[in-house]
Coordinates of C-alpha atoms in Angstrom, one line a residue:
X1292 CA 71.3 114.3 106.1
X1293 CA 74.5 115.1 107.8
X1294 CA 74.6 115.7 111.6
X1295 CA 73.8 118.6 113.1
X1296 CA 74.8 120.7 116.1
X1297 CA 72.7 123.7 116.9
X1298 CA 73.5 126.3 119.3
X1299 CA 72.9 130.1 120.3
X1300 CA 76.0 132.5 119.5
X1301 CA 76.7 135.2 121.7
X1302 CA 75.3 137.6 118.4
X1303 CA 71.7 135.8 119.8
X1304 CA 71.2 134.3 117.0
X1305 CA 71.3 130.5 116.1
X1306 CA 74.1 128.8 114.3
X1307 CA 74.7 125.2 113.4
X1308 CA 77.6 123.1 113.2
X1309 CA 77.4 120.4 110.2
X1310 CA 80.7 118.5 109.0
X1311 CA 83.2 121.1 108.7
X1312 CA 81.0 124.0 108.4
X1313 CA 79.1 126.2 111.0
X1314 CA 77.2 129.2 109.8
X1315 CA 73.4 131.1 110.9
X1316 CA 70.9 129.0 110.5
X1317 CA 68.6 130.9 108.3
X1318 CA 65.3 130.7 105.8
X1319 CA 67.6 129.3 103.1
X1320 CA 68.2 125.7 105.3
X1321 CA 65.3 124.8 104.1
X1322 CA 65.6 120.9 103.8
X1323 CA 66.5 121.4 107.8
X1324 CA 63.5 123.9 108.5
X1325 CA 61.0 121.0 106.9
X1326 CA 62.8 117.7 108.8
X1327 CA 62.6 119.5 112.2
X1328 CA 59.2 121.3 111.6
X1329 CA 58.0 117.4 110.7
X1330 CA 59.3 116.1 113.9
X1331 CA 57.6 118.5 115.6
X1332 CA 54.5 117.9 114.5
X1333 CA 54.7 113.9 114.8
X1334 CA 56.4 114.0 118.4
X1335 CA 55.4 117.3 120.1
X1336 CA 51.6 118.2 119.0
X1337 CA 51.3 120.8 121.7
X1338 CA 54.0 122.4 121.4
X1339 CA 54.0 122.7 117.5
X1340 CA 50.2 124.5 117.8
X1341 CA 51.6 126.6 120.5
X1342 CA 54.4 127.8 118.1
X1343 CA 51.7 128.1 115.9
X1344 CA 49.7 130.0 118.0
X1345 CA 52.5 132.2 118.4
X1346 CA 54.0 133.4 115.2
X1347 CA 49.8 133.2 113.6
X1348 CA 50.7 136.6 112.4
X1349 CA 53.2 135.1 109.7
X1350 CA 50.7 132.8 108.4
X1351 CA 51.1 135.0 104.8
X1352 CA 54.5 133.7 104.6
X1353 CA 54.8 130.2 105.1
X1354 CA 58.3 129.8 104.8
X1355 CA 59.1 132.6 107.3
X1356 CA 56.7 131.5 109.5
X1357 CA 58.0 127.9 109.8
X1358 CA 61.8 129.3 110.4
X1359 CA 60.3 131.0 113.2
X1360 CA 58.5 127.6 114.6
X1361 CA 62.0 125.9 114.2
X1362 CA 64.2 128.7 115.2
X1363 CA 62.5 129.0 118.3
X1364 CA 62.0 125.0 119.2
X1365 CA 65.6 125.0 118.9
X1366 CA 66.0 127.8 120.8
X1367 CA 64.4 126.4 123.7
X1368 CA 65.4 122.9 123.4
X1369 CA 68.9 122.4 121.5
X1370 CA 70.4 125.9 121.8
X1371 CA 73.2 124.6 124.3
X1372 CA 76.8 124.4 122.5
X1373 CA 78.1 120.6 123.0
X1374 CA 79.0 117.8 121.6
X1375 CA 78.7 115.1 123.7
X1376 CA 75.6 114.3 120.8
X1377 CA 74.4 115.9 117.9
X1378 CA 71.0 117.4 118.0
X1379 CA 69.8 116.2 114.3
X1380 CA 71.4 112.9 114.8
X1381 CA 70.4 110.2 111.5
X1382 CA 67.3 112.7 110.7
X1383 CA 66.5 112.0 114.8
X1384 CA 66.0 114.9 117.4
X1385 CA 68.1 115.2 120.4
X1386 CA 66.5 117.3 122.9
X1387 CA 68.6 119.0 125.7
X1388 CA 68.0 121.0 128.9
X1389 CA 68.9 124.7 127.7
X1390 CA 69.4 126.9 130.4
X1391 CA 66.9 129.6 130.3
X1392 CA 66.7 133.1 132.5
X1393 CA 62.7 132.8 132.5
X1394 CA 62.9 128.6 133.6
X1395 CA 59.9 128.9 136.0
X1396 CA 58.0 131.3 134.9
X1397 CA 57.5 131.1 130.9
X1398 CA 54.0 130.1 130.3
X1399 CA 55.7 127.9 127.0
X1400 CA 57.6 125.7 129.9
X1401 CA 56.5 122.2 129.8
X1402 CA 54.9 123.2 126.3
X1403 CA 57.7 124.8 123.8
X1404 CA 60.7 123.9 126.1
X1405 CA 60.4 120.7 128.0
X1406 CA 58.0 119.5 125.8
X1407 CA 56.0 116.2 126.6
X1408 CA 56.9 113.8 123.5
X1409 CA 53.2 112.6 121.9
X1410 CA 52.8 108.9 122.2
X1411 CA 49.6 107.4 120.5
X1412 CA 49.9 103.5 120.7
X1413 CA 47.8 101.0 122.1
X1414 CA 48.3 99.6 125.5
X1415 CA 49.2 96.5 123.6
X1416 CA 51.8 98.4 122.1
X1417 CA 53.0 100.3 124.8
X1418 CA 53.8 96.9 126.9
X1419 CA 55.6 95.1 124.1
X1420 CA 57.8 98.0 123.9
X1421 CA 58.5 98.7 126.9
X1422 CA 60.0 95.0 127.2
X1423 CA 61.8 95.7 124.0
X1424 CA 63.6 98.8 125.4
X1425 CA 64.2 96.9 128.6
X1426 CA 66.3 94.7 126.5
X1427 CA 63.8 91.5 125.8
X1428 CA 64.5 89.6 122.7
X1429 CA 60.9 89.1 120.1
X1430 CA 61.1 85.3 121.6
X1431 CA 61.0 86.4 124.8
X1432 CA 58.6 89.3 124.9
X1433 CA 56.3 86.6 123.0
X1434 CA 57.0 84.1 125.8
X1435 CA 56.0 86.8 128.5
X1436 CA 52.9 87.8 127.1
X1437 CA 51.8 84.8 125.6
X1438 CA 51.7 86.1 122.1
X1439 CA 52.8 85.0 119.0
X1440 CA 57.0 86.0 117.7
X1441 CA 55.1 87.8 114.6
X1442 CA 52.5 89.7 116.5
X1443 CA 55.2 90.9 119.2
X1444 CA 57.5 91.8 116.0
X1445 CA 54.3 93.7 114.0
X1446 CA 53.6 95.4 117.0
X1447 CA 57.5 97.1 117.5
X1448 CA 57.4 97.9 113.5
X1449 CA 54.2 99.2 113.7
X1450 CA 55.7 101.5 116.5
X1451 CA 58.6 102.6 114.9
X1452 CA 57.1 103.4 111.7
X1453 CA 54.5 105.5 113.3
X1454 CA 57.3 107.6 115.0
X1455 CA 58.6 108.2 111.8
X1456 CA 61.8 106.0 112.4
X1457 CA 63.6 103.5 110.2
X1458 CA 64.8 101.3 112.6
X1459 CA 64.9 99.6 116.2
X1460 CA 67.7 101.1 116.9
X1461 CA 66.3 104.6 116.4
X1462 CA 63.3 103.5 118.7
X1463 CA 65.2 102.2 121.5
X1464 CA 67.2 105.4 121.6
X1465 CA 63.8 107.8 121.5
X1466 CA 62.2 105.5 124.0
X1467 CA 65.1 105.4 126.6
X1468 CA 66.1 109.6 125.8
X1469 CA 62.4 110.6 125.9
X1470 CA 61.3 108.3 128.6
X1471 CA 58.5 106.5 126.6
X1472 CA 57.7 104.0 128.0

């Protein structure tokens, strides 16, 4: 998948930028609608059952109803129009700080927007990548926690796969933008 730039137009509605083109986003994106409404649901559990919660009344229509989860994730966290990174970057969400007129007082702050990213590893886990992300090498992570090279390299695969990431490099980047670990 190409990478994408999402922002709100001054029409209110949302548009992406992808290549060459920028259009709506609408119902018919639907290979975007089902990578974003995925990352929701592996990375931001409370947020996806508030969104949930929220458009309930759609459940008749899945389709709809999961625009309207996306469309308003992205609203709240990847509306802004820049391009100092792409929001869908690789099949990986950026998020961003959107300026809002009801930051302080939304009840979905710190849920919807802001949301806290889900992380369901072990302590283990957690420690050996941590050191990863602070720039350790397998050898010396091993060394530091007196474990063996292939335990320390299981344990940063296991990780990765179970953010639904294909490589390191994509975990390093969520750790550090997300603040992990």
């Amino acid at each position: 998948m190409e990478n994408i730039e999402f922002f709100v137009g001054a029409d209110g509605n949302v548009w992406l930028r992808k290549g060459n083109e920028c259009r709506m986003f609408s119902t018919k994106d639907n290979d975007i609608i089902e990578l974003v409404r995925d990352k929701i649901i592996r990375m931001f559990p409370k947020a996806y059952e508030r969104l949930r919660e929220t458009f309930q009344n759609l459940d008749f229509n899945k389709w709809i109803m999961n625009f309207n989860i996306v469309n308003r994730f992205i609203r709240c966290n990847m509306g802004s129009d820049n391009l100092q990174k792409f929001d869908v970057e690789e099949g990986f969400l950026n998020l961003e700080e959107v300026s809002c007129p009801l930051r302080g007082i939304c009840p979905d702050e710190n849920v919807i927007c802001r949301p806290d990213c889900k992380t369901v590893f072990s302590k283990a886990e957690k420690e050996v990548v941590k050191l990863y992300v602070q720039g350790y090498t397998i050898d010396e992570i091993a060394d530091k926690l007196h474990k063996c090279r292939n335990t320390v390299n299981t344990q940063i695969w296991t990780v990765t796969r179970r953010l639904g990431l294909d490589n390191r490099r994509k975990l390093v980047k969520l750790a550090v933008d997300n603040k992990l670990f």
